[in-house]
CSV table of C-alpha atoms and ligand atoms in Angstrom, one decimal:
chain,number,residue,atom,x,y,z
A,1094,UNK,CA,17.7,-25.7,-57.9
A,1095,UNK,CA,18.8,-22.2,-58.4
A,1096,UNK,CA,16.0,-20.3,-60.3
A,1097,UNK,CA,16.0,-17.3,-62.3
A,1098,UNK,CA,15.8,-14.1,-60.3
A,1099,UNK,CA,13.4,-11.4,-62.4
A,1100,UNK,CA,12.7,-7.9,-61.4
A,1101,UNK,CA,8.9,-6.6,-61.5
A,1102,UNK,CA,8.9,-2.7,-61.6
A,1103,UNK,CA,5.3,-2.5,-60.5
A,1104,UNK,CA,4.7,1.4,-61.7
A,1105,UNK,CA,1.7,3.7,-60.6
A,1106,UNK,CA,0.7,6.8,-60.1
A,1107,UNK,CA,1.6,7.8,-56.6
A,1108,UNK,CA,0.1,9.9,-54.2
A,1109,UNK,CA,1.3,12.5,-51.3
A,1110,UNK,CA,2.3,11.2,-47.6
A,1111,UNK,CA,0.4,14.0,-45.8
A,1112,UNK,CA,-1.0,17.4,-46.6
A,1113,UNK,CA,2.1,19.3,-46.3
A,1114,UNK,CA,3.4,17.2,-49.4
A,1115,UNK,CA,0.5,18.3,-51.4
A,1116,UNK,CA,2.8,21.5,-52.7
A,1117,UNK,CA,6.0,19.1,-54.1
A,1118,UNK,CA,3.8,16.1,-55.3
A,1119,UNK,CA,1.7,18.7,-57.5
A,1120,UNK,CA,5.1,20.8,-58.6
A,1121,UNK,CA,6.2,17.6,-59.5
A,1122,UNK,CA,3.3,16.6,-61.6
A,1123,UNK,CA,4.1,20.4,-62.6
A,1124,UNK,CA,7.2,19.2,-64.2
A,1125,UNK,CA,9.3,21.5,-61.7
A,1126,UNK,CA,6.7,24.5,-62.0
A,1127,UNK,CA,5.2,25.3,-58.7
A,1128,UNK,CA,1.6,25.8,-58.8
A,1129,UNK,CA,-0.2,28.8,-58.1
A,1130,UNK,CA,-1.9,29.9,-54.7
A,1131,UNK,CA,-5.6,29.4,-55.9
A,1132,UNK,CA,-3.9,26.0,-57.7
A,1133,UNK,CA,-2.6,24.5,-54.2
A,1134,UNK,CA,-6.2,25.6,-52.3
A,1135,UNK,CA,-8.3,24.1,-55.0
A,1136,UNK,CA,-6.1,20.6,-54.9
A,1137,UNK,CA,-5.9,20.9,-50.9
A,1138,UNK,CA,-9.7,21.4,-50.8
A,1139,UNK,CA,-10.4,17.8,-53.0
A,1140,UNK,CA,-7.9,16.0,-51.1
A,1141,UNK,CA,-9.5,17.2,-47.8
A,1142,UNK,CA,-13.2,16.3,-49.4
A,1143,UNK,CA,-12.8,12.7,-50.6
A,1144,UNK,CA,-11.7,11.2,-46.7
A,1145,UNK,CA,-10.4,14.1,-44.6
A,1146,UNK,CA,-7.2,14.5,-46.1
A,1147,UNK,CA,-6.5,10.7,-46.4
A,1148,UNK,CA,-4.6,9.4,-49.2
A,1149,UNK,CA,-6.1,5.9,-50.2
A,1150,UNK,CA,-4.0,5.5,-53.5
A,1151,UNK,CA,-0.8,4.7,-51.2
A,1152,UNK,CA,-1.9,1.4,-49.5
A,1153,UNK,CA,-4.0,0.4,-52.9
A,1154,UNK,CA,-1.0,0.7,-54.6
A,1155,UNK,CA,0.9,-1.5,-52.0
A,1156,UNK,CA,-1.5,-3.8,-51.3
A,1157,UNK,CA,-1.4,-4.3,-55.1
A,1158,UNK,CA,2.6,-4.8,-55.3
A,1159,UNK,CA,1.9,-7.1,-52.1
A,1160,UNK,CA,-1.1,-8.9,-54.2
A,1161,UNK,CA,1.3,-9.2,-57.0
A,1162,UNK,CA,3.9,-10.9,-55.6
A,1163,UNK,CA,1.6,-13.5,-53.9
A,1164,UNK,CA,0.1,-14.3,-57.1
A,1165,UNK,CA,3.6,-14.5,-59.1
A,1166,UNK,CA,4.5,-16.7,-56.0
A,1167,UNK,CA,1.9,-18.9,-56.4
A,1168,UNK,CA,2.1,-19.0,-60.5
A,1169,UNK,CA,5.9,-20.2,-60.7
A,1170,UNK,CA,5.7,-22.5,-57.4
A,1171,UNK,CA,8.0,-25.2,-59.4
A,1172,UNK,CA,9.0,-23.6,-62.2
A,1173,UNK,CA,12.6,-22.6,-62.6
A,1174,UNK,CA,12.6,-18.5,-62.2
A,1175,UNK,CA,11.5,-16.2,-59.4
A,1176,UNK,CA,9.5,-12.9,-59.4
A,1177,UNK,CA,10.4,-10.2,-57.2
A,1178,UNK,CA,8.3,-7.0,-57.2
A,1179,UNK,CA,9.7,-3.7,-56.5
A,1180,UNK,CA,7.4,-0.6,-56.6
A,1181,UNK,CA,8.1,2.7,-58.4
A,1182,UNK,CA,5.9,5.8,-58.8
A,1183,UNK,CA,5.4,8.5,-61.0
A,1184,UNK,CA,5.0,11.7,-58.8
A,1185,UNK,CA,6.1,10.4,-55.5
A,1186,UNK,CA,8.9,8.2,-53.1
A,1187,UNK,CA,9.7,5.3,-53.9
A,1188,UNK,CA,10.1,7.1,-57.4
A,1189,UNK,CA,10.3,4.5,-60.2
A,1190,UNK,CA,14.2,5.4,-60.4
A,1191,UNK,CA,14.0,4.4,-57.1
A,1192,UNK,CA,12.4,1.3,-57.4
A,1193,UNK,CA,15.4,0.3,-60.7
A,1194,UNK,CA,18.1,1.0,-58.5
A,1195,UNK,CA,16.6,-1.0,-55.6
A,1196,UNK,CA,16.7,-4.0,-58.0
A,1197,UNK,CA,19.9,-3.0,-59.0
A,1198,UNK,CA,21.3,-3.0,-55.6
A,1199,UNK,CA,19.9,-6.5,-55.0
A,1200,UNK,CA,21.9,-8.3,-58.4
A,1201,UNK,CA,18.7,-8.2,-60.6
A,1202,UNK,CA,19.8,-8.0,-63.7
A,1203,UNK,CA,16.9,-9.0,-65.9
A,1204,UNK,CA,13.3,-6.8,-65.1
A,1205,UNK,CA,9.8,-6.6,-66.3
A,1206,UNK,CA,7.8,-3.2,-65.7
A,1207,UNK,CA,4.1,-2.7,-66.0
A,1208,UNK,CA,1.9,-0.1,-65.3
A,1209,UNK,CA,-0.8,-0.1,-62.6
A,1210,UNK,CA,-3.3,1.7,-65.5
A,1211,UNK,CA,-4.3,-0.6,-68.6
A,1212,UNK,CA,-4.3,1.3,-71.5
A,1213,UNK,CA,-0.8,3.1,-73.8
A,1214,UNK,CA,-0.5,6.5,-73.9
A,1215,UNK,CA,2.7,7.9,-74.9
A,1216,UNK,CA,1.6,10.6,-72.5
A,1217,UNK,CA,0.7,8.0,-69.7
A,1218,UNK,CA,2.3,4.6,-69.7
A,1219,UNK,CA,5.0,5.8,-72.4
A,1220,UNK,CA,6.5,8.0,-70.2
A,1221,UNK,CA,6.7,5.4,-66.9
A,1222,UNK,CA,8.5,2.9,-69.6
A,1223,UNK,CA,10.8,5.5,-70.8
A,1224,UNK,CA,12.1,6.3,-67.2
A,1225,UNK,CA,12.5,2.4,-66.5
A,1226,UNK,CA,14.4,1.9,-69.4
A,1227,UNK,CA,16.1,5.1,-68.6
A,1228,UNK,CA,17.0,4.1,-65.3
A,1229,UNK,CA,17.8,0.4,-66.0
A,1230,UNK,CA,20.2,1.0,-69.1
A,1231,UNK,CA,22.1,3.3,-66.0
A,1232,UNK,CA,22.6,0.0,-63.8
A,1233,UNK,CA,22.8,-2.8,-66.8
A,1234,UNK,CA,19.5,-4.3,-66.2
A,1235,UNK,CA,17.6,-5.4,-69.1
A,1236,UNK,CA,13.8,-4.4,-68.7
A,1237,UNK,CA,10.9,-5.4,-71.0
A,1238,UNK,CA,8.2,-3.4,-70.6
A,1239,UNK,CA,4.4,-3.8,-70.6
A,1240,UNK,CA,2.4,-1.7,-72.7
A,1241,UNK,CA,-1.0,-2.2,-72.5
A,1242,UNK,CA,-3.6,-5.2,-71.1
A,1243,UNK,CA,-6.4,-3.1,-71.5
A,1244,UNK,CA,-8.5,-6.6,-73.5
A,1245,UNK,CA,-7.5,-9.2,-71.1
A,1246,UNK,CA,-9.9,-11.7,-71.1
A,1247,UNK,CA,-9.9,-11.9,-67.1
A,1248,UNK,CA,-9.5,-8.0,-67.0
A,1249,UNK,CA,-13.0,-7.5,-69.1
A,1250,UNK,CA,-14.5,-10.6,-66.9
A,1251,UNK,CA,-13.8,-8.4,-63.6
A,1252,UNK,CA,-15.0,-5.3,-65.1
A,1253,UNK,CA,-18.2,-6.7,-66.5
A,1254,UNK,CA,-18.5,-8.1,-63.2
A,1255,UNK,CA,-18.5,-4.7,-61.9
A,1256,UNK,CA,-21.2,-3.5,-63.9
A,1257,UNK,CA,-23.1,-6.4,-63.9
A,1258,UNK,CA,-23.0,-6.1,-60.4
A,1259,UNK,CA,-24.3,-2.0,-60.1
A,1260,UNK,CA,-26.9,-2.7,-62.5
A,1261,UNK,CA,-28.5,-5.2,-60.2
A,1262,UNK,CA,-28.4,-2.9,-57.6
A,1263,UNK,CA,-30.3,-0.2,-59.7
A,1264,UNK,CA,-33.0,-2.8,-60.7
A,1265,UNK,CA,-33.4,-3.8,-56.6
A,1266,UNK,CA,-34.0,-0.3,-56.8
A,1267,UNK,CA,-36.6,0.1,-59.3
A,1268,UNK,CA,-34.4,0.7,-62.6
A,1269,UNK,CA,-35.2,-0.8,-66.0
A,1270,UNK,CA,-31.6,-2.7,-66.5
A,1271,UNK,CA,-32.3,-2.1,-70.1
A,1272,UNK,CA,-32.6,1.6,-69.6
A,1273,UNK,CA,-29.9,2.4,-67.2
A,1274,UNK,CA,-27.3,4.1,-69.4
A,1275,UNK,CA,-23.5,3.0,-68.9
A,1276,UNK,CA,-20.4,5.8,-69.1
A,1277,UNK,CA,-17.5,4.6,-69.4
A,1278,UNK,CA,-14.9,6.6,-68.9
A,1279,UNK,CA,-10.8,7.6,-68.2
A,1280,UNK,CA,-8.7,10.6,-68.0
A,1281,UNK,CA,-8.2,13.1,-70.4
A,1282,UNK,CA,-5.0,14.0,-71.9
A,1283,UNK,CA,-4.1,17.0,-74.1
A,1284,UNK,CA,-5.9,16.6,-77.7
A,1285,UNK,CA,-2.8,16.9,-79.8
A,1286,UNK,CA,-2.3,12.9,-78.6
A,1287,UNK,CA,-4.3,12.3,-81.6
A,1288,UNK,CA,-2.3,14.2,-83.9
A,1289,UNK,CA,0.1,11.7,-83.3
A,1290,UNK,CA,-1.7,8.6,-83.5
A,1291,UNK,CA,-1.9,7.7,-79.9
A,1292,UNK,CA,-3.6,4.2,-78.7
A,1293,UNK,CA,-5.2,5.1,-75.7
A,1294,UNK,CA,-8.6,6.7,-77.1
A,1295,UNK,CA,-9.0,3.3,-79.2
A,1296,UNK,CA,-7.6,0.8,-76.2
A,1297,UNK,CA,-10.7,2.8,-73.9
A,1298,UNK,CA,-13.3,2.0,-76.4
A,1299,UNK,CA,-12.2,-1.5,-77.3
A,1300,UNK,CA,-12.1,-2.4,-73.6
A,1301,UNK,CA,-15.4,-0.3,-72.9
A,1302,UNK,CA,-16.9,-1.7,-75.8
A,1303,UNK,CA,-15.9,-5.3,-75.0
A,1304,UNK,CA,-17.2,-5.5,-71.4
A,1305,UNK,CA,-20.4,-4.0,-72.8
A,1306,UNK,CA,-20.6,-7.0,-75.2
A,1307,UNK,CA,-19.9,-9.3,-71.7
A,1308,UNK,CA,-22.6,-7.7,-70.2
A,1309,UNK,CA,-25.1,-7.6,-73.1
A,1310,UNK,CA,-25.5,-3.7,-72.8
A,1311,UNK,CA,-27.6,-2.7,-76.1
A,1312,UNK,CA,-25.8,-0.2,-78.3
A,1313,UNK,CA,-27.2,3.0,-77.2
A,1314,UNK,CA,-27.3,1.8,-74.1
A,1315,UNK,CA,-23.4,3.1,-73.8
A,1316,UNK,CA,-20.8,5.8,-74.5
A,1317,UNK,CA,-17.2,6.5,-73.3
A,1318,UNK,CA,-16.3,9.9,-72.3
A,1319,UNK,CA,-13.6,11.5,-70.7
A,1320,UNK,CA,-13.4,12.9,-67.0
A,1321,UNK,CA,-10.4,14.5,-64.9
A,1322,UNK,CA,-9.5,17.0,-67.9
A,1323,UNK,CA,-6.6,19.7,-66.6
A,1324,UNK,CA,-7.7,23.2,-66.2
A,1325,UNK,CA,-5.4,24.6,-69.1
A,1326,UNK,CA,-5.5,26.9,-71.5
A,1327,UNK,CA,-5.0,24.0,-74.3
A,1328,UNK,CA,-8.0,21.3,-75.6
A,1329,UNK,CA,-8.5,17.9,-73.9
A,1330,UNK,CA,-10.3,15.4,-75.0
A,1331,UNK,CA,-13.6,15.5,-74.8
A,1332,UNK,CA,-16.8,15.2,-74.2
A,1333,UNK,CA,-16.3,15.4,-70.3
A,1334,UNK,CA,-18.3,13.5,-68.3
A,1335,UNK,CA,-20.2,16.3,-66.7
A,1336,UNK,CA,-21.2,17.4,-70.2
A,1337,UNK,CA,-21.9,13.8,-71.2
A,1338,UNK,CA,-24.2,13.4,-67.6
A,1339,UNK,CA,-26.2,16.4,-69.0
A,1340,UNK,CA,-26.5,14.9,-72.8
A,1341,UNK,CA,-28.2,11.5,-71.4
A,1342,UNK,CA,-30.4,13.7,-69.2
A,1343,UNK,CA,-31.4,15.9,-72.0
A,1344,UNK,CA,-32.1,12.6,-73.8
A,1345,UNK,CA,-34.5,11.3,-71.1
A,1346,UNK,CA,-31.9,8.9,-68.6
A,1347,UNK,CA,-33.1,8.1,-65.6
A,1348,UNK,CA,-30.4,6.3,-64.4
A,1349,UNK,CA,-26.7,6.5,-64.8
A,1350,UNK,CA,-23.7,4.1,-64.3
A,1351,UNK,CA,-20.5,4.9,-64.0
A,1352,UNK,CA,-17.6,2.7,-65.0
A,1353,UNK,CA,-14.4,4.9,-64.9
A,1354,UNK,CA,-12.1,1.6,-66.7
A,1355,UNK,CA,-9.0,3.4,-67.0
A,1356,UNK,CA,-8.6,3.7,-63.2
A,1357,UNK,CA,-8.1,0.3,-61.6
A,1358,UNK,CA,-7.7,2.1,-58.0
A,1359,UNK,CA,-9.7,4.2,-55.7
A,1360,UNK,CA,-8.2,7.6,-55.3
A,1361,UNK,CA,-8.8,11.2,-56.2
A,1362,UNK,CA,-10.0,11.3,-59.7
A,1363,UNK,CA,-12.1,8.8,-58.6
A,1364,UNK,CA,-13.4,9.6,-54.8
A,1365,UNK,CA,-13.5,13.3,-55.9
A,1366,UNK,CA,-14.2,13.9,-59.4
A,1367,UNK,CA,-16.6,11.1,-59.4
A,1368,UNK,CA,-18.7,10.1,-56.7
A,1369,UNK,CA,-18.6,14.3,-55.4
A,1370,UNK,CA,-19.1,16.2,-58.4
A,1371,UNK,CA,-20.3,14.1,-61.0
A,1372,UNK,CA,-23.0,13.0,-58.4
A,1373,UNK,CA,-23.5,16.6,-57.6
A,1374,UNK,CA,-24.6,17.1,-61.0
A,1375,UNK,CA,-26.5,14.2,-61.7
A,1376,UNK,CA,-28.3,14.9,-58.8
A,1377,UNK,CA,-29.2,18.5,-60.2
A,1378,UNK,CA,-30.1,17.0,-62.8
A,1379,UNK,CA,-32.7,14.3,-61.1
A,1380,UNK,CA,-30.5,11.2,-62.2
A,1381,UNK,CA,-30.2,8.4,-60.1
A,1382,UNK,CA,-26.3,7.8,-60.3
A,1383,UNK,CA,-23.8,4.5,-59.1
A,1384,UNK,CA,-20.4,3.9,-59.7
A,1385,UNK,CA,-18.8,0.8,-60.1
A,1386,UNK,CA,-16.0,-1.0,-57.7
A,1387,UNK,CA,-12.6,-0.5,-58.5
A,1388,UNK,CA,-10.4,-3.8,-58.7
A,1389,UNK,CA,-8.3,-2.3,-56.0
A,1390,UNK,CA,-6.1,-6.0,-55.5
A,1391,UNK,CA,-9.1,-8.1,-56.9
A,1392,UNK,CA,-7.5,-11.4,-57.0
A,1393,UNK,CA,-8.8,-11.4,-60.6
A,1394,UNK,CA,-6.5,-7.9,-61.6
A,1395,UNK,CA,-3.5,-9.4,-59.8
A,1396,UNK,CA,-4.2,-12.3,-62.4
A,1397,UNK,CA,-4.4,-10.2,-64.9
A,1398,UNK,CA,-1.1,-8.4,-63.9
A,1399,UNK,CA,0.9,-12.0,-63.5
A,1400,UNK,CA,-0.1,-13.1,-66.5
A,1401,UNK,CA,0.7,-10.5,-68.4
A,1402,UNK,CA,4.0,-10.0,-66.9
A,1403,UNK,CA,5.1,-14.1,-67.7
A,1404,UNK,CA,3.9,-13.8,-71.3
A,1405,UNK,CA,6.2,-10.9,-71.8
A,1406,UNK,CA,9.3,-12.9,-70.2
A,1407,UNK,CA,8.5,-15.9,-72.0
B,1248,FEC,O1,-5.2,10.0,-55.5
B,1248,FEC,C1,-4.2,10.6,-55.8
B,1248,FEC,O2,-3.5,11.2,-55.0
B,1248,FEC,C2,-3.7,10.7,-57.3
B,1248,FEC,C3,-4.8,10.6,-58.3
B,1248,FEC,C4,-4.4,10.7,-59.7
B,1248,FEC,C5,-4.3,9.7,-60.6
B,1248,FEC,C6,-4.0,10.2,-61.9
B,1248,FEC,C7,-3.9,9.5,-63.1
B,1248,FEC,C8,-3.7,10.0,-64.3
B,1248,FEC,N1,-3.4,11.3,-64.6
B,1248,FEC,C9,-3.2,11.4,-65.9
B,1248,FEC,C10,-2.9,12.6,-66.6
B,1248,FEC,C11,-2.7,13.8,-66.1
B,1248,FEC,C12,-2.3,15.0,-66.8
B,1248,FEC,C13,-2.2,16.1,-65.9
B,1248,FEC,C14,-2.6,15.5,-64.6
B,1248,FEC,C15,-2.6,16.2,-63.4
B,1248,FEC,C16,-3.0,15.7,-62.2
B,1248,FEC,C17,-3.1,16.5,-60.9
B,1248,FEC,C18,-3.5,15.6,-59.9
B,1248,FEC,C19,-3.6,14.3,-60.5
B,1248,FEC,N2,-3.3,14.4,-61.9
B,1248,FEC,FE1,-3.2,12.9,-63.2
B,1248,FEC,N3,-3.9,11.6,-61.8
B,1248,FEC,C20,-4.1,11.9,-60.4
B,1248,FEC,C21,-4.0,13.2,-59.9
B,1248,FEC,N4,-2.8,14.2,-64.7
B,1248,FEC,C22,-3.7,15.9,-58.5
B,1248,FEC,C23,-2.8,18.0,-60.8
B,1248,FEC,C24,-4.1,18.8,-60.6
B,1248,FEC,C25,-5.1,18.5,-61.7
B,1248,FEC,O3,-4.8,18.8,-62.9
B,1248,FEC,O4,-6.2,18.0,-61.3
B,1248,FEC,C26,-1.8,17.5,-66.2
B,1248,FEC,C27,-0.3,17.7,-65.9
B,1248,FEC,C28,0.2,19.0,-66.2
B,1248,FEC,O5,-0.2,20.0,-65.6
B,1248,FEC,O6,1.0,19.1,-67.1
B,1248,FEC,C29,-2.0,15.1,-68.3
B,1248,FEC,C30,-3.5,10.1,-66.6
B,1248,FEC,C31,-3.8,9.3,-65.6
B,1248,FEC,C32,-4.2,7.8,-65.7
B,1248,FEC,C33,-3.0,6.9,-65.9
B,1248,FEC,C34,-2.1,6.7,-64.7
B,1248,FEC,O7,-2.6,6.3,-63.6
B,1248,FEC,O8,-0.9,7.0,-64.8
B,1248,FEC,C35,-3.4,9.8,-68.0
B,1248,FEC,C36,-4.5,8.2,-60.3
């Protein structure tokens, strides 16, 4: 039986190779502008903090195309159509014009592209899709694309998980579970995105607020805020979660957990912005302070991710 071949554009992020690639990757993040001197130390310095200048994102994010494919493989065993993933990144090689033409070159003709991050932002996942479709229109391939998963029921289940799991690890410590206050949070974008409408605050709090609901979290027992913010001259969104760590302490938290659920990866924003500095500050400010695990290729996420994908081909 011959089956139905369909491209997966599995999207993300990306990361550098190596230091020396620190200067393009962040130009390109740049849009083309090169950054400044002070820019390329301060970026070089976090990179060289979270593992010496290793760059975990890269083999998360292909271990997670590799995790895909298994599970797609294992989902359609039977069936009459085929799966085959093909990664493409935002700031880095294999580019995801790189990853369309790939497919091209191997006959696909029919594609499905979804982001490695769960929630829309015309700023985020809106501009992935728009180079897929960009690129596949070029070489005739017809791509649906995946907006958002952010309330999948197994994507809240591994999450709560997550928490679940942290909060027992407070309580072997001492904690109140009932007391041990949860931020969730994600990366800020530019505060004109809600000028025009944008999803992604609401997507964060419905999946934040959902996964508290799993885990039976009491209502001021949680708050979303926003981490990561860029160090321009225009707002972001806010509160930031260094700001936020301070509110709880001022409010008498002991203990702190943090669930950054718009990452699904460990890498920079995570390795750097939270478990160095935001534990910096909580320690100054005398807060015991845990993260949760990121789903990495979690069976669970690449669930999430399959199923997802075959709903939108259906
Ligand atoms: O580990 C790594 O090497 C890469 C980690 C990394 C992830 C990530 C995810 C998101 N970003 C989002 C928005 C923005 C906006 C700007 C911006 C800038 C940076 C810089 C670095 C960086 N981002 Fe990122 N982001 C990661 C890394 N990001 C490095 C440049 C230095 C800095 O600002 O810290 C501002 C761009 C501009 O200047 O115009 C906006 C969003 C996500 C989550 C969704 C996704 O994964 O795509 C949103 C991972």
């Amino acid at each position: 039986m011959s089956k139905r071949k369909v491209g997966v554009l599995v999207m993300s992020y990306g990361t550098p190779c190596s230091m020396e690639e620190i200067e393009p990757y962040y130009t390109h993040i740049r849009r083309g502008n090169p950054p400044s001197a002070e820019q390329l130390a301060e970026l070089k310095e976090r990179y060289e903090a979270i593992v010496g200048g290793v760059f975990p994102l890269r083999e998360n994010t292909d271990r997670q195309v590799a995790g895909l494919q298994h599970t797609l493989d294992r989902l359609t065993a039977g069936m009459d159509v085929q799966y085959v993933c093909y990664q493409g990144l935002k700031h880095a090689q294999p580019y995801i014009e790189d990853g369309v033409a790939a497919m091209a070159k191997d006959g696909i003709t029919e594609a499905v592209s979804i982001v490695l991050a769960p929630h829309y932002s015309v700023m985020s996942v809106g501009g992935y899709n728009k180079r897929a479709q960009e690129e596949a229109a070029k070489h005739g391939i017809q791509m649906k694309c995946v907006n958002s998963y952010h309330l999948h029921p197994e994507l809240i289940d591994a999450l709560a998980k997550r928490v679940n799991e942290q909060l027992e690890a407070f309580v072997t410590e001492g904690a109140v579970r009932g007391e041990v206050e949860v931020l969730f949070s994600a990366h800020s974008l530019p505060a004109r995105i809600l000028e025009m409408n944008d999803p992604y605050p609401d997507e964060l709090n419905a999946t934040a607020a959902a996964v508290a609901k799993q885990c039976g979290l009491k209502g001021g027992q949680w708050r979303f805020t926003w981490q990561s913010a860029g160090q321009t001259a225009m707002p972001w969104l806010g509160p930031d979660i260094l700001d936020t760590l301070a509110a709880v302490a001022e409010e008498g938290a002991k203990w702190v957990l943090s669930a950054p659920i718009g990452f699904v990866s460990d890498h920079l924003e995570v390795l750097y912005d939270l478990d160095i500095e935001a534990l910096r500050t909580a320690e100054q400010l005398q807060i015991g302070f845990k993260r949760i695990r990121m789903l990495n290729d979690d069976p669970q996420y690449m669930l999430v991710l399959a199923d997802t994908i075959m709903k939108l081909d259906q």
